[in-house]
Coordinates of C-alpha atoms in Angstrom, one line a residue:
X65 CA 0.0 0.0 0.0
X66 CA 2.6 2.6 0.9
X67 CA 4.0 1.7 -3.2
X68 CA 0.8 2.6 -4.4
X69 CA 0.5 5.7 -2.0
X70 CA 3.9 7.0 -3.0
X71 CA 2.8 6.5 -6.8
X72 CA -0.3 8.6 -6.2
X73 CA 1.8 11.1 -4.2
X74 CA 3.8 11.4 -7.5
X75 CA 1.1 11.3 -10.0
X76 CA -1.3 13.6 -8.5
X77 CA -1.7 17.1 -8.7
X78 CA -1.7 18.0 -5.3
X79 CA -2.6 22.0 -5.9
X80 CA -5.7 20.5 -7.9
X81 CA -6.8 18.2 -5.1
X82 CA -6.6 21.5 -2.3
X83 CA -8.0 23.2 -5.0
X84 CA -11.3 21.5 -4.3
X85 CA -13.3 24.5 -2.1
X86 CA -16.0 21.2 -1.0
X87 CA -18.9 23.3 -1.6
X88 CA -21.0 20.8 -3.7
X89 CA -21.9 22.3 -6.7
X90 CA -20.3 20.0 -8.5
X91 CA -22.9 17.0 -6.6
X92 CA -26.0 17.9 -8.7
X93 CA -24.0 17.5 -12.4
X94 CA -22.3 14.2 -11.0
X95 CA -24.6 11.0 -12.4
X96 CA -23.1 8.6 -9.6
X97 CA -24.3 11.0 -7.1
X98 CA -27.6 11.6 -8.4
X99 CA -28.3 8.2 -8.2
X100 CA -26.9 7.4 -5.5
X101 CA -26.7 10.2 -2.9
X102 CA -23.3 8.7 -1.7
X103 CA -20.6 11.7 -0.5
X104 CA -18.5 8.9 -1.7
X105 CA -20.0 8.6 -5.5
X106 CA -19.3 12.5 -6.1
X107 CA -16.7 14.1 -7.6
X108 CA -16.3 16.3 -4.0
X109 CA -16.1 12.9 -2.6
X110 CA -13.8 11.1 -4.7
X111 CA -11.4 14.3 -4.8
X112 CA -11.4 13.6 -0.7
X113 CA -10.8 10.1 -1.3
X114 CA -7.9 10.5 -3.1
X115 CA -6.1 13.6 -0.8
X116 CA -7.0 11.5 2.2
X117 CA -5.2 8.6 0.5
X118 CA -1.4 11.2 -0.7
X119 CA -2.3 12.4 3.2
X120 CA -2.0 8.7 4.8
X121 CA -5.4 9.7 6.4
X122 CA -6.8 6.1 4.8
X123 CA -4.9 3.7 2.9
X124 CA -5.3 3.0 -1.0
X125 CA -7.1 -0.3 -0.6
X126 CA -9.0 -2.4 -2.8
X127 CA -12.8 0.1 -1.9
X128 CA -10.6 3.3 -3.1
X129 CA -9.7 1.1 -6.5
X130 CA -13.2 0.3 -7.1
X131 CA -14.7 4.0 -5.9
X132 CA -12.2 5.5 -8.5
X133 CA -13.9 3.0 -11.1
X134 CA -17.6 4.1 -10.8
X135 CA -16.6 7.6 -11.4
X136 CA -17.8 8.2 -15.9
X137 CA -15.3 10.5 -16.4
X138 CA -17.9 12.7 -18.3
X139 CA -16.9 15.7 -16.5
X140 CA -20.0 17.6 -16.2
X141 CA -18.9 18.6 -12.8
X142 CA -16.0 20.9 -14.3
X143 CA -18.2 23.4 -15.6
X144 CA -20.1 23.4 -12.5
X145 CA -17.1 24.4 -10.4
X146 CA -16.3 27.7 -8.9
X147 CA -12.9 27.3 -8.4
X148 CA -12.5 25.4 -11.7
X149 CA -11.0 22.3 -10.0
X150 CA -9.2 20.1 -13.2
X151 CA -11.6 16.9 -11.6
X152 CA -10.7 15.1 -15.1
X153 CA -6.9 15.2 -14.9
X154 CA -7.2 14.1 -11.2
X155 CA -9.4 10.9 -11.6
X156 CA -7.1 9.9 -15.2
X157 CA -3.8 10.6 -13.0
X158 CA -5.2 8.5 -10.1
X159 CA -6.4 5.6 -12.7
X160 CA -2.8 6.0 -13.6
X161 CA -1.5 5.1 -10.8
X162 CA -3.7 2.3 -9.7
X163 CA -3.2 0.5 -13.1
X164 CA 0.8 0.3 -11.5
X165 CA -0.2 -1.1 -8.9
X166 CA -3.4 -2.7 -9.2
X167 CA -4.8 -5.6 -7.7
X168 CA -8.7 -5.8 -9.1
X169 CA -7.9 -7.1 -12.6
X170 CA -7.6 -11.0 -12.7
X171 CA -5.0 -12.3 -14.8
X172 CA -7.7 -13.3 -18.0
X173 CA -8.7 -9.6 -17.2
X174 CA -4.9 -8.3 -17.6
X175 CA -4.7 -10.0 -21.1
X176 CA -7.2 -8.7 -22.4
X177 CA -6.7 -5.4 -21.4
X178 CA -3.0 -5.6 -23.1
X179 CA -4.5 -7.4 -26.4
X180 CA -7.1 -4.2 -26.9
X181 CA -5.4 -1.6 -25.2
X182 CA -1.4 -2.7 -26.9
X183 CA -2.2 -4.9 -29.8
X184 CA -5.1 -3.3 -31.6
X185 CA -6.7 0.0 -31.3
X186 CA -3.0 1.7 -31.7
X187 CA -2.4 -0.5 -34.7
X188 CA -5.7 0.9 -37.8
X189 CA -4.5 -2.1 -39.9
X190 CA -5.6 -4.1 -37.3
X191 CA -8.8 -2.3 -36.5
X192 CA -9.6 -2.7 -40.0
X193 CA -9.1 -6.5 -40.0
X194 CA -11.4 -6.7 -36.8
X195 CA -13.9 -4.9 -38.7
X196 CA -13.7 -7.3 -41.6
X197 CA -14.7 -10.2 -39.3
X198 CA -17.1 -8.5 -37.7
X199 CA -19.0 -8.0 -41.2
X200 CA -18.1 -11.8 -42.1
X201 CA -20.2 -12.4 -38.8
X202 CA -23.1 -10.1 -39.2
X203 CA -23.2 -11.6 -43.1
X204 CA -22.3 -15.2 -42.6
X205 CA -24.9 -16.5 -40.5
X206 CA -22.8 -16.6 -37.8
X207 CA -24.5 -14.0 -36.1
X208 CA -28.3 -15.4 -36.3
X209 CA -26.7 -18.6 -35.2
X210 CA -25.2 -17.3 -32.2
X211 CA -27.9 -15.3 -31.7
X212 CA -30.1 -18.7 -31.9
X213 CA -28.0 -21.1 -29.7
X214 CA -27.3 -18.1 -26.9
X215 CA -23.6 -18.1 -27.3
X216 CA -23.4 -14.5 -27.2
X217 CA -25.2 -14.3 -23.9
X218 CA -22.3 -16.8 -22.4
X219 CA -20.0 -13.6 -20.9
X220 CA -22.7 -11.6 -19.9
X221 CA -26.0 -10.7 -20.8
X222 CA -25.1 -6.8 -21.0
X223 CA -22.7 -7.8 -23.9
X224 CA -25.3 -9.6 -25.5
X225 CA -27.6 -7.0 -25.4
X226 CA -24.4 -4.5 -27.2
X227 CA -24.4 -7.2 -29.7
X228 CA -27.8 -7.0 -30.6
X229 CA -27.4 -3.1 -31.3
X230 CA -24.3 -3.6 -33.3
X231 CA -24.4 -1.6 -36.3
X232 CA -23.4 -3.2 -39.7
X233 CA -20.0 -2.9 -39.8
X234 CA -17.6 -1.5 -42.7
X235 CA -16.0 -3.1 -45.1
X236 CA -13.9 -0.3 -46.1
X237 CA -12.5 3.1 -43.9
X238 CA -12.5 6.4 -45.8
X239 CA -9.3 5.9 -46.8
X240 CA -10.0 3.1 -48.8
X241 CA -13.1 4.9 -50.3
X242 CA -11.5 8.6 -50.8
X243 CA -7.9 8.5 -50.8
X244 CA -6.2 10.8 -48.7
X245 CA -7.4 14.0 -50.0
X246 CA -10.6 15.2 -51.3
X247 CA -11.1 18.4 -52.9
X248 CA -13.8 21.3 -51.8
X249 CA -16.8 21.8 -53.9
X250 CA -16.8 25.3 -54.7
X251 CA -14.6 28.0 -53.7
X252 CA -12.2 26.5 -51.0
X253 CA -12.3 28.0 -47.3
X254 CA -9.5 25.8 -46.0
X255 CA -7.8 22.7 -45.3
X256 CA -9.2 20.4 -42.7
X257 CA -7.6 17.2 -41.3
X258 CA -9.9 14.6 -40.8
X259 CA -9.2 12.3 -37.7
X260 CA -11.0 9.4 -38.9
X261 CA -11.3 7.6 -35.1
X262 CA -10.7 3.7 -34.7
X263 CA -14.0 2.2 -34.1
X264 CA -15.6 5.3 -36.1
X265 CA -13.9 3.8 -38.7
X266 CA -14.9 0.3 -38.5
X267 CA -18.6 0.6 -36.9
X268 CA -19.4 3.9 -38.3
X269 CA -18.0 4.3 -41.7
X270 CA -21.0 5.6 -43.4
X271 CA -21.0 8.3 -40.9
X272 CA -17.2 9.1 -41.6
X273 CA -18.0 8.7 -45.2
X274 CA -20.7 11.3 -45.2
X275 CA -18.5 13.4 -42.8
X276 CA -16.0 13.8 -45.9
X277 CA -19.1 14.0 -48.3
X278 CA -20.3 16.9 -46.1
X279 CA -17.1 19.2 -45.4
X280 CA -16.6 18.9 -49.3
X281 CA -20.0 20.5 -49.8
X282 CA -19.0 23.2 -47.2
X283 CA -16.4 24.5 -48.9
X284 CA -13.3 22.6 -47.3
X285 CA -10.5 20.7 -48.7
X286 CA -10.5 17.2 -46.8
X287 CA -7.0 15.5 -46.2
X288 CA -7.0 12.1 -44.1
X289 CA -3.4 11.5 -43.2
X290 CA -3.3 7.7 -43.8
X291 CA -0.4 7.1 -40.3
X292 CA -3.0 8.7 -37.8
X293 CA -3.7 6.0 -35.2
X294 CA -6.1 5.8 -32.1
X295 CA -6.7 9.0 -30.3
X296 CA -5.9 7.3 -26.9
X297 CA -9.2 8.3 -25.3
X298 CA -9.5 5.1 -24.1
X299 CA -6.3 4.5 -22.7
X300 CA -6.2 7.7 -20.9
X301 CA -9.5 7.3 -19.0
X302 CA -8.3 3.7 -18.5
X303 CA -4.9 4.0 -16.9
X304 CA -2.9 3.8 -19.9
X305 CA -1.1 7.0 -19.8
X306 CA 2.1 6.6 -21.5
X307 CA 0.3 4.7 -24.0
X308 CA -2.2 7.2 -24.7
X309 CA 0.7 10.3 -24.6
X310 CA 2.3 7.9 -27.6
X311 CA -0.6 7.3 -29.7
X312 CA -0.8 11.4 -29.2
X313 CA 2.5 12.1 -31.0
X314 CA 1.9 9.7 -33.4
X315 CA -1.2 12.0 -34.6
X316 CA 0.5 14.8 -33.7
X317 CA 3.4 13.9 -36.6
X318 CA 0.9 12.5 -38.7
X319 CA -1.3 16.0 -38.9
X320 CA 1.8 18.7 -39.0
X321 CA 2.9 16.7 -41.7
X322 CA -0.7 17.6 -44.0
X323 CA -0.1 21.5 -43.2
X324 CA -4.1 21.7 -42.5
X325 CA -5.8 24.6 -40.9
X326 CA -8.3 22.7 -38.7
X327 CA -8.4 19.3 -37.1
X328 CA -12.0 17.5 -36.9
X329 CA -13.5 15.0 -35.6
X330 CA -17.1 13.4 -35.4
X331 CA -16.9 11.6 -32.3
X332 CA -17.1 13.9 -28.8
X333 CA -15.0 11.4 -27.1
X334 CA -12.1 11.2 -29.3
X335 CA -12.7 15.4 -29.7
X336 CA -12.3 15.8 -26.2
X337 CA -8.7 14.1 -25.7
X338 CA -7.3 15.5 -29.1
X339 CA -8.2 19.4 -27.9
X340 CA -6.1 18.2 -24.4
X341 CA -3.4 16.7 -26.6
X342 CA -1.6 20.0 -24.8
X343 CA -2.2 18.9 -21.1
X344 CA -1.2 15.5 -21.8
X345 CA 2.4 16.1 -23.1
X346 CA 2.8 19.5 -21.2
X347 CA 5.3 18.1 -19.4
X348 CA 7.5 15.5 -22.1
X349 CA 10.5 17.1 -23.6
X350 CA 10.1 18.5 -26.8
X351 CA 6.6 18.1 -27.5
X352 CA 5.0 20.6 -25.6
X353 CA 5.0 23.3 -28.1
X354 CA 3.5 20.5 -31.2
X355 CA 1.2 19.6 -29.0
X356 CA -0.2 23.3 -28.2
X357 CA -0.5 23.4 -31.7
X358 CA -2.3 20.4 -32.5
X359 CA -5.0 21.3 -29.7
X360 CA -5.8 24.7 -31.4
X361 CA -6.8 23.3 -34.4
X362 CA -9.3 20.6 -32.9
X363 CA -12.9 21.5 -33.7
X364 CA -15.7 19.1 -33.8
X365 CA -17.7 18.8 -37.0
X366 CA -20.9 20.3 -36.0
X367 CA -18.6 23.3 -34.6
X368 CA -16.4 24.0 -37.9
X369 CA -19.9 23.2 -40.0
X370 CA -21.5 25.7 -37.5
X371 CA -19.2 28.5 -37.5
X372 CA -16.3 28.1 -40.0
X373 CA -18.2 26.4 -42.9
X374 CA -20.3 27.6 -46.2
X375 CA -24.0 27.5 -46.1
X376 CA -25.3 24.2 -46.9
X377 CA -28.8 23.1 -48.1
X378 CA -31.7 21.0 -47.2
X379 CA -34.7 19.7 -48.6
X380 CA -37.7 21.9 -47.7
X381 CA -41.0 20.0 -46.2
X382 CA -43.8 19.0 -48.2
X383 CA -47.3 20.8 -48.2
X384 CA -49.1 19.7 -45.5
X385 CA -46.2 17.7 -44.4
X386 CA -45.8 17.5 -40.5
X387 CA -42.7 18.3 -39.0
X388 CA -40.2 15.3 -37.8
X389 CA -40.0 16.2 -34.1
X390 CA -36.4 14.9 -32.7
X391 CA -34.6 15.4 -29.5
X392 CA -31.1 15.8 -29.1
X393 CA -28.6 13.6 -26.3
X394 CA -25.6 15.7 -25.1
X395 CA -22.1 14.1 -25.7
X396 CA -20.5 14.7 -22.7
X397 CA -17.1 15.1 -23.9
X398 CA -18.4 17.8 -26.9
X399 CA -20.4 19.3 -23.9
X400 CA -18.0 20.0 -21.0
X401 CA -14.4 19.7 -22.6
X402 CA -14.9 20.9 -25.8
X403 CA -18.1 23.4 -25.0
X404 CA -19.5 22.8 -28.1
X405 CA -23.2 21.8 -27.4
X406 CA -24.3 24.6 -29.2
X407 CA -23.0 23.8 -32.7
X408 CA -25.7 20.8 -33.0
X409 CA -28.8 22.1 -32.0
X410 CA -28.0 25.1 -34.3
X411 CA -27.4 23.0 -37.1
X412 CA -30.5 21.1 -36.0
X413 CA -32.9 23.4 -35.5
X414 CA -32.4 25.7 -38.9
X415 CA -33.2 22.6 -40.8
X416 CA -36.4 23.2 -42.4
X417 CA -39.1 20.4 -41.2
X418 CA -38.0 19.4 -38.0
X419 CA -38.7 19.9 -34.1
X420 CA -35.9 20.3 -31.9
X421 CA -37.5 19.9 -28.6
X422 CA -35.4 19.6 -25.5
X423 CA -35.5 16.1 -23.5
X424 CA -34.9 17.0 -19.5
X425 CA -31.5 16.5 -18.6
X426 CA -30.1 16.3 -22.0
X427 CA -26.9 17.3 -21.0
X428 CA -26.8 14.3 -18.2
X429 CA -24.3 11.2 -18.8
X430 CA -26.5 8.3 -20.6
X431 CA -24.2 5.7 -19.2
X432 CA -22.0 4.9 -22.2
X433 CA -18.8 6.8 -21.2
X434 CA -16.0 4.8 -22.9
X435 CA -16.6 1.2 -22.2
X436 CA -18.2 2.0 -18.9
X437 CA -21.5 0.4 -20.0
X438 CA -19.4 -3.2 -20.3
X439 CA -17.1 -2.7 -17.3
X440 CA -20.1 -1.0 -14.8
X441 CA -23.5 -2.3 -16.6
X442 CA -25.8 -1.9 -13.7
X443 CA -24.8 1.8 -12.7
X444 CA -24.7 2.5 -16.5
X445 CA -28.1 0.7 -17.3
X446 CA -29.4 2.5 -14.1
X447 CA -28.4 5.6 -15.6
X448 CA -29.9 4.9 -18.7
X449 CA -33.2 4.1 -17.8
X450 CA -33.6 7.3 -16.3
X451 CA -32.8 9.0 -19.9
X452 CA -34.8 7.0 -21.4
X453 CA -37.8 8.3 -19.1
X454 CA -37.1 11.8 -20.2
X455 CA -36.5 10.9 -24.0
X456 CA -40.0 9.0 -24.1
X457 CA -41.5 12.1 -22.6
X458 CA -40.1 14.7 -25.0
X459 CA -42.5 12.1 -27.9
X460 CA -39.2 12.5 -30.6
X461 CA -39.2 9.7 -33.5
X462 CA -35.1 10.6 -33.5
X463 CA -32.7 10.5 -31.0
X464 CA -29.3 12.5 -32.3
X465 CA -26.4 12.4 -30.3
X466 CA -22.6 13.1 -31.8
X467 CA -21.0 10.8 -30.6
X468 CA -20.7 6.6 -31.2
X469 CA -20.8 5.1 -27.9
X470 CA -23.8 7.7 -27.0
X471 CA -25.3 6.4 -30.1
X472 CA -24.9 2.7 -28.9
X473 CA -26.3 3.5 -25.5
X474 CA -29.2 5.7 -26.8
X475 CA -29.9 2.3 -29.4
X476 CA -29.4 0.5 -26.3
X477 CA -32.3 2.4 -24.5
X478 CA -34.5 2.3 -27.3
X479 CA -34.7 -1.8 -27.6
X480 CA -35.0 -1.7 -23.6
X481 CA -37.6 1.2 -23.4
X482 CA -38.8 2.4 -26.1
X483 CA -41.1 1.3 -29.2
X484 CA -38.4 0.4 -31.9
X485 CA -40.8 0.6 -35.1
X486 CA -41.5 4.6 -34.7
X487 CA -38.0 5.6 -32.1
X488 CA -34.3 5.5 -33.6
X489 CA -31.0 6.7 -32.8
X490 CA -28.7 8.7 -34.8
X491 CA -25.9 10.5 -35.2
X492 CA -26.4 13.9 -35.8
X493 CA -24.1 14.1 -39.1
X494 CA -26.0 11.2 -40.6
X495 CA -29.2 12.9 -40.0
X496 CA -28.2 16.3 -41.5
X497 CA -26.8 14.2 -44.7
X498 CA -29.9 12.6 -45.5
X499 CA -31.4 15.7 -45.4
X500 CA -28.9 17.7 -47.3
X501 CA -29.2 19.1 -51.1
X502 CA -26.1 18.2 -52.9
X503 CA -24.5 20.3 -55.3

């Protein structure tokens, strides 16, 4: 214990943990809390935890491991602190140092965790293999056989339920269909790099593909630099620090490299670590300065459609044609790292024939955050039936999110809670394409 506690003592910002005034408002934004009501299950609570741990008040036992765990990372308590307490940084630098020390993961648990975290989602060759099984399952037979027998429900039922909300996956990235560079349509208003994303890639590839499609009919010159890798999200919230500050140079190299005036992405989650690209190598030797510059450029697509882009066009309603009414799901990460909530709703609402209305809590966590929803399914589906209750009340036949484990969670909510023929989820770029007038 005193090996872990000298490893959080070195990890840990201590000015950010006695930074933390304790005066709650940050308990109402915390999901854990709200469901809860445990001091413990807050942010003000966990932030305690941890300086009562560096303090040798209570030692950094198995409970603290597990507390640190249930915590979604999906920051909404940042924006809700007065003394704007960095409650992010702290809970990945405490994961950090847990993962050194840990002793909750079982050694099947361990493998795993090097197999996805070392020996695929750095590696986009890889990822694109995995998706190219996944299709041979979904189109096989495979899938309605394993459906039919139960083997996917062996693990656990929450991963059969994902399963079952699966969308088709790609057989080709963007790469493979575009090339690395796609010209504007028009006049040209600048250069974006694309950051494609690993499972955006793989799972979502229409959406990426319509991403491209889109930017191009906004006036921008697309270029997709074909050695980006994994944005290290995952790895950060995870523990995986020095993996995740890798995968970050990589992209770092990999964008300089295309000259481009903006970076963009289409997933909030991805969006959120590339614009901290600066905090997460502020302190390795000669990166600091690239990295500053990397973050600048980050802008998520709604945001650079939004502010930055040429007017694009939609198909007007019918005569007599009643409005689609929709609702929209906050991505956390866009949300509170990125403050870019706006840029959606805008984009939403001017489209001629549709409702916007407002779900309660729409901002609130859904549950997804990461891989959360596999490693804490009855917090997360907890969580999620609750916004389901307030997206059923809001009546919407769409629910639009930006980004792709919200998306799986909201599709998640709608086989669970909603009725399936007249609900669906979307992402928010696929449901402006299909409504877009092409030049």
């Amino acid at each position: 214990m005193d090996s872990m506690r000298q490893t959080l003592k070195l990890k840990l910002d201590y000015d950010q943990l006695t930074n933390c005034m304790r005066c709650g408002f940050c308990l109402p934004a915390c999901p854990t809390f709200k469901e809860t009501g445990l001091e413990a299950e807050s942010p003000r609570g966990r932030i305690a935890l941890m300086k009562a741990t560096v303090d040798g008040v209570m030692d950094p036992d198995v409970p603290f491991e597990e507390q640190m765990s249930h915590c979604l990372g999906c920051r909404a308590c940042e924006p809700a602190c007065p003394a704007d307490v960095k409650y992010g940084q702290l809970i990945e630098q405490a994961r950090d140092a847990i993962e050194t020390h840990t002793r909750q993961h079982r050694g099947w648990v361990r493998g795993v965790r090097k197999l996805v975290f070392k020996g695929l989602f750095p590696h986009q060759n890889r990822m694109s293999l995995l998706g190219k099984g996944l299709r041979l399952y979904q189109k096989s037979g495979l899938q309605a056989v394993a459906r039919k027998t139960g083997a996917v429900g062996v693990f656990s039922k929450q991963l059969s339920d994902m399963e079952r909300i699966l969308p088709e996956a790609g057989g080709q990235g963007v790469v493979q269909r575009f090339g690395t560079r796609v010209a504007a349509k028009g006049e040209k208003l600048g250069t974006v790099g694309m950051f494609r994303g690993c499972l955006m890639d793989v799972m979502f590839a229409e959406t990426n593909r319509k991403t491209v499609e889109m930017l191009s009919e906004a006036g921008f010159e697309i270029v997709i630099p074909d050695t980006q890798n994994c944005c290290g999200a995952l790895h950060a919230h995870s523990g995986e620090i020095d993996q995740a500050r890798q995968l970050a140079m990589n992209n770092i190299l990999a964008f300089q490299a295309a000259g481009v005036d903006y970076i963009v992405s289409n997933a909030g989650g991805c969006g959120a670590i590339l614009v901290e690209y600066d905090h997460l190598l502020h302190d390795v030797p000669d990166w600091s300065e690239q990295a500053v510059w990397f973050a600048g450029r980050v802008k998520d697509v709604s945001t650079l459609l939004a502010e930055n882009g040429r007017k694009l066009h939609f198909r007007k309603e019918e005569a007599g044609e009643a409005p689609v009414r929709i609702t929209y799901q906050d991505s956390c990460h866009l949300k509170n790292v990125m403050k870019g909530g706006g840029a959606p709703r805008k984009l939403l609402s001017d489209l001629p024939g549709v409702e916007l209305v407002e779900m309660q809590d729409a901002g609130s966590c859904c549950g997804s955050a990461g891989i959360y929803n596999i490693t804490q399914p009855q917090m997360a589906n907890q969580i999620l039936d609750h916004k389901m209750q307030h997206a059923n009340a809001t009546q919407a036949s769409y629910i639009v999110t930006s980004n792709p484990g919200c998306l799986l969670q909201m599709k998640l909510g709608i086989e669970k809670h909603a009725d399936r023929e007249h609900v669906q989820a979307t992402h928010v770029i696929d449901f402006l394409y299909d409504r877009m007038v092409k030049r």
